[in-house]
């Protein structure tokens, strides 16, 4: 069973780690999160779930304003310039056991993530406390680097802080400085059921800008029947495309708009704006939802395109 938000909070309390928690509507971006906790003085974080060409996975957690160049990071890991890419959602759900938008250092708590490498921004150590989602993006918790270290050590992790903005030379006489963080093993993802052509895939959340939903190929277990390799086409990818379901996409928009509408209407706002409340609420909703809706629309467009692309790669015309 995957760790839940409540179980994580209970674990932090058991470890006597000091933290504060703040509930808020579901947020997709660091910018959206900042609207609810950005004025509390702590540092916001962005978190990336990455994979390399050998299907090894990495969580990179950094301060929101840290510039993370994936090409440079890939070279520093010894993977070449194009060795890293965003992991697919199916890997995110199966390995980290969290939905899109909820990647944080806490996501490595599950046994399924034991082979995932965790790289932490050394900038965390300079902050009084930092904000992270506790496996769910409807809440943010703040704690300092010491508290994060204590949690990671409790699950058998040795916290590793690196300068994510550094760009040291890599060459024959200068080996990659982060090569030790490349996982020795790669998890094998279980095959997902293939749906009938008339059905759409389903899902819920889409990611933030700091947690991009770029689609990548997943690892598949090689067949033991080597004699049939050349005769049978091999489907190496089965993309998971939740945003391609138009019904779920619309429901997602309505849920977020409804939640924001309810959060804007309070006794104080009624007293303050009186007859202008409707216009004030409408303006605030437009302002708050604009970026989220643009992100949702972009993901819907990209995943629909990707679904068509993979459908084309799976089509094998008959030979005459």
C-alpha positions as YAML, in Angstrom:
chain: A
units: angstrom
residues:
- id: 1
  name: UNK
  ca: [0.00, 0.00, 0.00]
- id: 2
  name: UNK
  ca: [1.25, 3.48, -0.88]
- id: 3
  name: UNK
  ca: [1.79, 6.05, 1.83]
- id: 4
  name: UNK
  ca: [-1.06, 8.53, 2.19]
- id: 5
  name: UNK
  ca: [-0.89, 12.18, 3.19]
- id: 6
  name: UNK
  ca: [-2.21, 11.42, 6.67]
- id: 7
  name: UNK
  ca: [0.26, 8.58, 7.15]
- id: 8
  name: UNK
  ca: [3.12, 10.86, 6.17]
- id: 9
  name: UNK
  ca: [2.02, 13.56, 8.60]
- id: 10
  name: UNK
  ca: [1.72, 10.93, 11.34]
- id: 11
  name: UNK
  ca: [5.25, 9.69, 10.56]
- id: 12
  name: UNK
  ca: [6.65, 13.21, 10.87]
- id: 13
  name: UNK
  ca: [4.96, 13.57, 14.26]
- id: 14
  name: UNK
  ca: [6.31, 10.20, 15.42]
- id: 15
  name: UNK
  ca: [9.80, 11.34, 14.47]
- id: 16
  name: UNK
  ca: [9.19, 14.58, 16.40]
- id: 17
  name: UNK
  ca: [9.98, 16.64, 13.33]
- id: 18
  name: UNK
  ca: [8.73, 20.21, 13.62]
- id: 19
  name: UNK
  ca: [6.55, 21.30, 10.73]
- id: 20
  name: UNK
  ca: [3.56, 23.48, 9.93]
- id: 21
  name: UNK
  ca: [0.77, 22.50, 7.58]
- id: 22
  name: UNK
  ca: [-1.44, 24.69, 5.38]
- id: 23
  name: UNK
  ca: [-4.48, 23.41, 3.51]
- id: 24
  name: UNK
  ca: [-5.42, 25.06, 0.23]
- id: 25
  name: UNK
  ca: [-7.15, 24.20, -3.07]
- id: 26
  name: UNK
  ca: [-5.35, 21.83, -5.43]
- id: 27
  name: UNK
  ca: [-2.52, 23.69, -7.15]
- id: 28
  name: UNK
  ca: [-0.72, 22.81, -10.36]
- id: 29
  name: UNK
  ca: [2.17, 25.25, -10.37]
- id: 30
  name: UNK
  ca: [4.65, 26.84, -8.00]
- id: 31
  name: UNK
  ca: [3.04, 30.16, -8.88]
- id: 32
  name: UNK
  ca: [-0.38, 28.89, -7.83]
- id: 33
  name: UNK
  ca: [1.03, 27.50, -4.59]
- id: 34
  name: UNK
  ca: [2.64, 30.86, -3.87]
- id: 35
  name: UNK
  ca: [-0.81, 32.49, -3.77]
- id: 36
  name: UNK
  ca: [-1.58, 30.53, -0.60]
- id: 37
  name: UNK
  ca: [1.76, 30.14, 1.19]
- id: 38
  name: UNK
  ca: [4.10, 32.52, -0.60]
- id: 39
  name: UNK
  ca: [3.55, 35.27, 1.98]
- id: 40
  name: UNK
  ca: [4.53, 33.07, 4.93]
- id: 41
  name: UNK
  ca: [8.26, 33.63, 4.61]
- id: 42
  name: UNK
  ca: [9.45, 30.14, 3.64]
- id: 43
  name: UNK
  ca: [11.06, 29.08, 0.39]
- id: 44
  name: UNK
  ca: [9.01, 27.33, -2.29]
- id: 45
  name: UNK
  ca: [10.35, 24.26, -4.07]
- id: 46
  name: UNK
  ca: [10.04, 22.75, -7.53]
- id: 47
  name: UNK
  ca: [10.40, 19.03, -8.07]
- id: 48
  name: UNK
  ca: [11.17, 17.04, -11.20]
- id: 49
  name: UNK
  ca: [10.73, 13.31, -11.85]
- id: 50
  name: UNK
  ca: [13.24, 12.31, -14.51]
- id: 51
  name: UNK
  ca: [14.42, 9.20, -16.31]
- id: 52
  name: UNK
  ca: [17.47, 8.31, -18.37]
- id: 53
  name: UNK
  ca: [17.77, 6.16, -21.47]
- id: 54
  name: UNK
  ca: [18.28, 3.02, -19.39]
- id: 55
  name: UNK
  ca: [15.01, 3.63, -17.54]
- id: 56
  name: UNK
  ca: [16.64, 4.70, -14.29]
- id: 57
  name: UNK
  ca: [14.73, 7.33, -12.38]
- id: 58
  name: UNK
  ca: [15.62, 10.51, -10.49]
- id: 59
  name: UNK
  ca: [13.80, 13.01, -8.28]
- id: 60
  name: UNK
  ca: [15.39, 16.44, -8.39]
- id: 61
  name: UNK
  ca: [14.14, 18.82, -5.71]
- id: 62
  name: UNK
  ca: [15.23, 22.46, -5.89]
- id: 63
  name: UNK
  ca: [14.38, 25.93, -4.70]
- id: 64
  name: UNK
  ca: [11.82, 27.54, -6.99]
- id: 65
  name: UNK
  ca: [14.33, 30.08, -8.29]
- id: 66
  name: UNK
  ca: [17.18, 27.60, -8.84]
- id: 67
  name: UNK
  ca: [17.99, 27.19, -12.53]
- id: 68
  name: UNK
  ca: [18.18, 23.48, -13.37]
- id: 69
  name: UNK
  ca: [19.61, 22.81, -16.84]
- id: 70
  name: UNK
  ca: [18.79, 19.20, -17.71]
- id: 71
  name: UNK
  ca: [21.52, 19.02, -20.36]
- id: 72
  name: UNK
  ca: [24.16, 20.12, -17.86]
- id: 73
  name: UNK
  ca: [22.76, 17.84, -15.16]
- id: 74
  name: UNK
  ca: [22.77, 14.92, -17.60]
- id: 75
  name: UNK
  ca: [26.43, 15.50, -18.39]
- id: 76
  name: UNK
  ca: [27.32, 15.77, -14.70]
- id: 77
  name: UNK
  ca: [25.67, 12.39, -14.14]
- id: 78
  name: UNK
  ca: [27.73, 10.92, -16.99]
- id: 79
  name: UNK
  ca: [24.71, 10.39, -19.23]
- id: 80
  name: UNK
  ca: [25.67, 12.73, -22.08]
- id: 81
  name: UNK
  ca: [23.87, 15.94, -23.02]
- id: 82
  name: UNK
  ca: [20.53, 14.36, -23.89]
- id: 83
  name: UNK
  ca: [20.48, 11.60, -21.31]
- id: 84
  name: UNK
  ca: [17.63, 12.93, -19.14]
- id: 85
  name: UNK
  ca: [13.99, 13.54, -19.88]
- id: 86
  name: UNK
  ca: [10.75, 13.91, -17.95]
- id: 87
  name: UNK
  ca: [9.37, 10.55, -16.81]
- id: 88
  name: UNK
  ca: [5.98, 9.39, -18.05]
- id: 89
  name: UNK
  ca: [2.93, 9.65, -15.81]
- id: 90
  name: UNK
  ca: [2.53, 5.88, -15.65]
- id: 91
  name: UNK
  ca: [6.00, 5.65, -14.12]
- id: 92
  name: UNK
  ca: [5.16, 8.44, -11.71]
- id: 93
  name: UNK
  ca: [2.05, 6.65, -10.46]
- id: 94
  name: UNK
  ca: [3.57, 3.19, -10.38]
- id: 95
  name: UNK
  ca: [6.95, 4.06, -8.85]
- id: 96
  name: UNK
  ca: [6.37, 7.13, -6.68]
- id: 97
  name: UNK
  ca: [2.69, 6.35, -6.04]
- id: 98
  name: UNK
  ca: [1.63, 9.99, -6.36]
- id: 99
  name: UNK
  ca: [-0.40, 11.86, -8.99]
- id: 100
  name: UNK
  ca: [1.05, 14.52, -11.24]
- id: 101
  name: UNK
  ca: [1.87, 17.72, -9.41]
- id: 102
  name: UNK
  ca: [2.74, 15.94, -6.14]
- id: 103
  name: UNK
  ca: [6.41, 15.02, -6.63]
- id: 104
  name: UNK
  ca: [8.52, 15.97, -3.59]
- id: 105
  name: UNK
  ca: [11.37, 14.35, -1.62]
- id: 106
  name: UNK
  ca: [8.66, 12.67, 0.47]
- id: 107
  name: UNK
  ca: [7.57, 10.63, -2.57]
- id: 108
  name: UNK
  ca: [10.57, 8.28, -2.17]
- id: 109
  name: UNK
  ca: [9.00, 6.94, 1.04]
- id: 110
  name: UNK
  ca: [7.37, 4.03, -0.82]
- id: 111
  name: UNK
  ca: [9.25, 0.77, -1.30]
- id: 112
  name: UNK
  ca: [8.54, 0.97, -5.04]
- id: 113
  name: UNK
  ca: [10.82, 4.04, -5.18]
- id: 114
  name: UNK
  ca: [13.83, 2.34, -3.55]
- id: 115
  name: UNK
  ca: [15.87, 2.55, -6.77]
- id: 116
  name: UNK
  ca: [15.01, 6.20, -7.45]
- id: 117
  name: UNK
  ca: [17.92, 8.61, -6.98]
- id: 118
  name: UNK
  ca: [17.15, 11.76, -4.97]
- id: 119
  name: UNK
  ca: [19.13, 14.97, -5.58]
- id: 120
  name: UNK
  ca: [18.46, 17.90, -3.25]
- id: 121
  name: UNK
  ca: [19.33, 21.54, -3.88]
- id: 122
  name: UNK
  ca: [22.06, 22.66, -1.50]
- id: 123
  name: UNK
  ca: [20.12, 25.93, -1.30]
- id: 124
  name: UNK
  ca: [17.62, 24.23, 1.02]
- id: 125
  name: UNK
  ca: [20.23, 24.36, 3.77]
- id: 126
  name: UNK
  ca: [20.35, 28.15, 3.61]
- id: 127
  name: UNK
  ca: [16.60, 28.54, 4.21]
- id: 128
  name: UNK
  ca: [14.88, 28.81, 7.57]
- id: 129
  name: UNK
  ca: [12.24, 26.43, 6.24]
- id: 130
  name: UNK
  ca: [10.90, 25.24, 2.88]
- id: 131
  name: UNK
  ca: [7.47, 24.27, 1.55]
- id: 132
  name: UNK
  ca: [6.67, 20.86, 0.07]
- id: 133
  name: UNK
  ca: [3.45, 19.00, -0.76]
- id: 134
  name: UNK
  ca: [2.95, 16.03, 1.59]
- id: 135
  name: UNK
  ca: [2.11, 13.55, -1.23]
- id: 136
  name: UNK
  ca: [-0.95, 15.61, -2.13]
- id: 137
  name: UNK
  ca: [-1.10, 19.05, -3.71]
- id: 138
  name: UNK
  ca: [-4.07, 20.28, -1.66]
- id: 139
  name: UNK
  ca: [-1.72, 20.97, 1.25]
- id: 140
  name: UNK
  ca: [1.73, 22.42, 1.82]
- id: 141
  name: UNK
  ca: [3.94, 21.75, 4.81]
- id: 142
  name: UNK
  ca: [6.95, 23.75, 5.91]
- id: 143
  name: UNK
  ca: [10.04, 22.32, 7.60]
- id: 144
  name: UNK
  ca: [13.76, 22.96, 7.66]
- id: 145
  name: UNK
  ca: [16.54, 20.92, 6.06]
- id: 146
  name: UNK
  ca: [17.33, 19.22, 9.37]
- id: 147
  name: UNK
  ca: [13.76, 17.93, 9.60]
- id: 148
  name: UNK
  ca: [13.85, 16.73, 6.00]
- id: 149
  name: UNK
  ca: [17.15, 14.95, 6.66]
- id: 150
  name: UNK
  ca: [15.72, 13.25, 9.73]
- id: 151
  name: UNK
  ca: [12.77, 11.93, 7.74]
- id: 152
  name: UNK
  ca: [14.94, 10.69, 4.87]
- id: 153
  name: UNK
  ca: [17.32, 8.91, 7.24]
- id: 154
  name: UNK
  ca: [14.34, 7.22, 8.91]
- id: 155
  name: UNK
  ca: [13.51, 5.52, 5.58]
- id: 156
  name: UNK
  ca: [17.11, 4.53, 4.90]
- id: 157
  name: UNK
  ca: [18.02, 7.45, 2.66]
- id: 158
  name: UNK
  ca: [21.27, 9.36, 2.97]
- id: 159
  name: UNK
  ca: [20.35, 12.98, 2.07]
- id: 160
  name: UNK
  ca: [22.46, 14.25, -0.83]
- id: 161
  name: UNK
  ca: [22.69, 18.01, -1.40]
- id: 162
  name: UNK
  ca: [24.31, 19.30, -4.58]
- id: 163
  name: UNK
  ca: [24.84, 22.60, -6.35]
- id: 164
  name: UNK
  ca: [22.29, 22.21, -9.14]
- id: 165
  name: UNK
  ca: [23.41, 25.40, -10.90]
- id: 166
  name: UNK
  ca: [27.05, 24.38, -11.18]
- id: 167
  name: UNK
  ca: [28.43, 23.60, -14.63]
- id: 168
  name: UNK
  ca: [31.82, 21.94, -14.12]
- id: 169
  name: UNK
  ca: [33.72, 20.73, -17.19]
- id: 170
  name: UNK
  ca: [33.37, 17.04, -18.02]
- id: 171
  name: UNK
  ca: [35.99, 15.31, -20.11]
- id: 172
  name: UNK
  ca: [38.68, 12.68, -20.31]
- id: 173
  name: UNK
  ca: [40.58, 14.01, -17.31]
- id: 174
  name: UNK
  ca: [37.52, 15.43, -15.57]
- id: 175
  name: UNK
  ca: [34.99, 12.72, -14.76]
- id: 176
  name: UNK
  ca: [31.33, 13.66, -14.15]
- id: 177
  name: UNK
  ca: [31.02, 14.88, -10.57]
- id: 178
  name: UNK
  ca: [27.54, 13.42, -9.97]
- id: 179
  name: UNK
  ca: [28.11, 9.96, -11.47]
- id: 180
  name: UNK
  ca: [27.74, 8.38, -8.03]
- id: 181
  name: UNK
  ca: [24.06, 9.37, -8.01]
- id: 182
  name: UNK
  ca: [23.15, 7.22, -11.02]
- id: 183
  name: UNK
  ca: [21.01, 4.31, -9.73]
- id: 184
  name: UNK
  ca: [22.53, 0.87, -10.07]
- id: 185
  name: UNK
  ca: [19.17, -0.74, -10.86]
- id: 186
  name: UNK
  ca: [16.16, 0.16, -12.96]
- id: 187
  name: UNK
  ca: [12.62, -0.81, -11.92]
- id: 188
  name: UNK
  ca: [10.53, -2.88, -14.32]
- id: 189
  name: UNK
  ca: [7.09, -1.37, -14.79]
- id: 190
  name: UNK
  ca: [4.20, -3.79, -14.89]
- id: 191
  name: UNK
  ca: [2.24, -3.86, -18.15]
- id: 192
  name: UNK
  ca: [-0.90, -1.74, -18.06]
- id: 193
  name: UNK
  ca: [-4.13, -3.15, -19.52]
- id: 194
  name: UNK
  ca: [-4.79, -2.07, -23.09]
- id: 195
  name: UNK
  ca: [-8.22, -0.51, -23.55]
- id: 196
  name: UNK
  ca: [-10.54, -1.06, -26.47]
- id: 197
  name: UNK
  ca: [-10.17, 1.49, -29.30]
- id: 198
  name: UNK
  ca: [-13.61, 2.97, -28.55]
- id: 199
  name: UNK
  ca: [-12.70, 3.83, -24.98]
- id: 200
  name: UNK
  ca: [-10.67, 6.80, -23.72]
- id: 201
  name: UNK
  ca: [-8.01, 6.51, -21.06]
- id: 202
  name: UNK
  ca: [-9.00, 8.08, -17.73]
- id: 203
  name: UNK
  ca: [-7.15, 10.05, -15.13]
- id: 204
  name: UNK
  ca: [-7.32, 13.16, -12.98]
- id: 205
  name: UNK
  ca: [-4.54, 15.67, -12.28]
- id: 206
  name: UNK
  ca: [-2.26, 17.42, -14.71]
- id: 207
  name: UNK
  ca: [1.08, 18.79, -13.78]
- id: 208
  name: UNK
  ca: [2.55, 22.11, -12.97]
- id: 209
  name: UNK
  ca: [5.18, 23.97, -14.92]
- id: 210
  name: UNK
  ca: [7.65, 22.83, -12.27]
- id: 211
  name: UNK
  ca: [6.38, 19.26, -12.71]
- id: 212
  name: UNK
  ca: [6.09, 18.97, -16.52]
- id: 213
  name: UNK
  ca: [4.03, 16.19, -18.10]
- id: 214
  name: UNK
  ca: [6.26, 15.36, -21.04]
- id: 215
  name: UNK
  ca: [5.61, 11.80, -22.19]
- id: 216
  name: UNK
  ca: [8.47, 9.30, -22.31]
- id: 217
  name: UNK
  ca: [8.75, 5.64, -23.19]
- id: 218
  name: UNK
  ca: [8.45, 3.17, -20.34]
- id: 219
  name: UNK
  ca: [10.59, 0.16, -19.53]
- id: 220
  name: UNK
  ca: [9.22, -3.22, -20.53]
- id: 221
  name: UNK
  ca: [10.27, -6.66, -19.50]
- id: 222
  name: UNK
  ca: [12.11, -8.40, -22.35]
- id: 223
  name: UNK
  ca: [10.57, -11.55, -23.73]
- id: 224
  name: UNK
  ca: [12.24, -14.85, -22.95]
- id: 225
  name: UNK
  ca: [11.45, -16.21, -26.42]
- id: 226
  name: UNK
  ca: [14.44, -14.91, -28.34]
- id: 227
  name: UNK
  ca: [13.55, -16.86, -31.53]
- id: 228
  name: UNK
  ca: [10.43, -14.80, -32.10]
- id: 229
  name: UNK
  ca: [11.97, -11.39, -31.63]
- id: 230
  name: UNK
  ca: [12.35, -10.66, -35.35]
- id: 231
  name: UNK
  ca: [8.97, -12.07, -36.30]
- id: 232
  name: UNK
  ca: [6.77, -10.21, -33.80]
- id: 233
  name: UNK
  ca: [6.47, -6.42, -33.59]
- id: 234
  name: UNK
  ca: [7.44, -5.20, -30.15]
- id: 235
  name: UNK
  ca: [5.42, -2.43, -28.55]
- id: 236
  name: UNK
  ca: [7.87, -0.77, -26.21]
- id: 237
  name: UNK
  ca: [5.52, 1.95, -25.08]
- id: 238
  name: UNK
  ca: [1.99, 2.13, -23.74]
- id: 239
  name: UNK
  ca: [1.43, 5.82, -23.07]
- id: 240
  name: UNK
  ca: [-0.81, 6.91, -20.23]
- id: 241
  name: UNK
  ca: [-2.72, 9.98, -21.37]
- id: 242
  name: UNK
  ca: [-5.28, 11.06, -18.80]
- id: 243
  name: UNK
  ca: [-5.82, 14.51, -20.28]
- id: 244
  name: UNK
  ca: [-6.92, 13.02, -23.61]
- id: 245
  name: UNK
  ca: [-10.30, 12.21, -22.03]
- id: 246
  name: UNK
  ca: [-12.40, 15.29, -22.85]
- id: 247
  name: UNK
  ca: [-15.01, 14.43, -20.19]
- id: 248
  name: UNK
  ca: [-12.44, 14.23, -17.41]
- id: 249
  name: UNK
  ca: [-10.75, 17.36, -18.74]
- id: 250
  name: UNK
  ca: [-13.97, 19.36, -18.46]
- id: 251
  name: UNK
  ca: [-14.72, 17.91, -15.00]
- id: 252
  name: UNK
  ca: [-11.24, 18.97, -13.89]
- id: 253
  name: UNK
  ca: [-11.91, 22.54, -15.04]
- id: 254
  name: UNK
  ca: [-15.28, 22.64, -13.29]
- id: 255
  name: UNK
  ca: [-13.89, 21.20, -10.05]
- id: 256
  name: UNK
  ca: [-11.13, 23.79, -9.92]
- id: 257
  name: UNK
  ca: [-13.43, 26.68, -10.80]
- id: 258
  name: UNK
  ca: [-15.98, 25.58, -8.19]
- id: 259
  name: UNK
  ca: [-13.36, 25.22, -5.47]
- id: 260
  name: UNK
  ca: [-11.93, 28.64, -6.24]
- id: 261
  name: UNK
  ca: [-15.39, 30.22, -6.35]
- id: 262
  name: UNK
  ca: [-16.24, 28.86, -2.90]
- id: 263
  name: UNK
  ca: [-12.91, 30.02, -1.51]
- id: 264
  name: UNK
  ca: [-13.55, 33.58, -2.76]
- id: 265
  name: UNK
  ca: [-16.97, 33.96, -1.09]
- id: 266
  name: UNK
  ca: [-16.75, 34.66, 2.63]
- id: 267
  name: UNK
  ca: [-18.44, 36.95, 5.14]
- id: 268
  name: UNK
  ca: [-15.53, 39.36, 4.95]
- id: 269
  name: UNK
  ca: [-15.64, 39.57, 1.16]
- id: 270
  name: UNK
  ca: [-19.41, 40.13, 1.22]
- id: 271
  name: UNK
  ca: [-19.04, 42.99, 3.71]
- id: 272
  name: UNK
  ca: [-16.09, 44.48, 1.85]
- id: 273
  name: UNK
  ca: [-17.44, 44.45, -1.71]
- id: 274
  name: UNK
  ca: [-21.22, 44.36, -1.17]
- id: 275
  name: UNK
  ca: [-22.90, 44.99, -4.53]
- id: 276
  name: UNK
  ca: [-19.61, 44.65, -6.41]
- id: 277
  name: UNK
  ca: [-18.95, 41.16, -5.04]
- id: 278
  name: UNK
  ca: [-19.89, 39.40, -8.28]
- id: 279
  name: UNK
  ca: [-17.48, 41.44, -10.38]
- id: 280
  name: UNK
  ca: [-14.74, 41.12, -7.76]
- id: 281
  name: UNK
  ca: [-15.12, 37.34, -7.55]
- id: 282
  name: UNK
  ca: [-15.17, 37.01, -11.34]
- id: 283
  name: UNK
  ca: [-11.98, 39.06, -11.68]
- id: 284
  name: UNK
  ca: [-10.20, 37.05, -8.97]
- id: 285
  name: UNK
  ca: [-11.23, 33.74, -10.53]
- id: 286
  name: UNK
  ca: [-9.96, 34.85, -13.94]
- id: 287
  name: UNK
  ca: [-6.69, 35.98, -12.40]
- id: 288
  name: UNK
  ca: [-6.18, 32.79, -10.37]
- id: 289
  name: UNK
  ca: [-7.30, 30.31, -13.01]
- id: 290
  name: UNK
  ca: [-5.71, 31.82, -16.11]
- id: 291
  name: UNK
  ca: [-2.35, 30.06, -15.84]
- id: 292
  name: UNK
  ca: [-3.85, 26.81, -14.54]
- id: 293
  name: UNK
  ca: [-6.29, 26.62, -17.44]
- id: 294
  name: UNK
  ca: [-3.54, 27.39, -19.95]
- id: 295
  name: UNK
  ca: [-1.49, 24.55, -18.47]
- id: 296
  name: UNK
  ca: [-4.47, 22.18, -18.59]
- id: 297
  name: UNK
  ca: [-5.25, 23.09, -22.19]
- id: 298
  name: UNK
  ca: [-1.62, 22.64, -23.22]
- id: 299
  name: UNK
  ca: [-1.42, 19.22, -21.58]
- id: 300
  name: UNK
  ca: [-4.70, 18.17, -23.20]
- id: 301
  name: UNK
  ca: [-3.42, 19.22, -26.62]
- id: 302
  name: UNK
  ca: [-0.01, 17.59, -26.20]
- id: 303
  name: UNK
  ca: [-1.32, 14.31, -24.81]
- id: 304
  name: UNK
  ca: [-3.98, 14.04, -27.51]
- id: 305
  name: UNK
  ca: [-1.25, 14.55, -30.10]
- id: 306
  name: UNK
  ca: [0.96, 11.98, -28.39]
- id: 307
  name: UNK
  ca: [-1.88, 9.44, -28.30]
- id: 308
  name: UNK
  ca: [-2.26, 9.84, -32.05]
- id: 309
  name: UNK
  ca: [1.49, 9.53, -32.55]
- id: 310
  name: UNK
  ca: [1.71, 6.26, -30.60]
- id: 311
  name: UNK
  ca: [-1.36, 4.92, -32.37]
- id: 312
  name: UNK
  ca: [0.51, 5.51, -35.62]
- id: 313
  name: UNK
  ca: [3.63, 3.73, -34.38]
- id: 314
  name: UNK
  ca: [1.56, 0.71, -33.37]
- id: 315
  name: UNK
  ca: [-0.14, 0.46, -36.77]
- id: 316
  name: UNK
  ca: [1.50, -2.23, -38.88]
- id: 317
  name: UNK
  ca: [0.28, -2.29, -42.52]
- id: 318
  name: UNK
  ca: [-0.06, -5.69, -44.09]
- id: 319
  name: UNK
  ca: [2.59, -6.66, -46.56]
- id: 320
  name: UNK
  ca: [1.39, -7.40, -50.08]
...
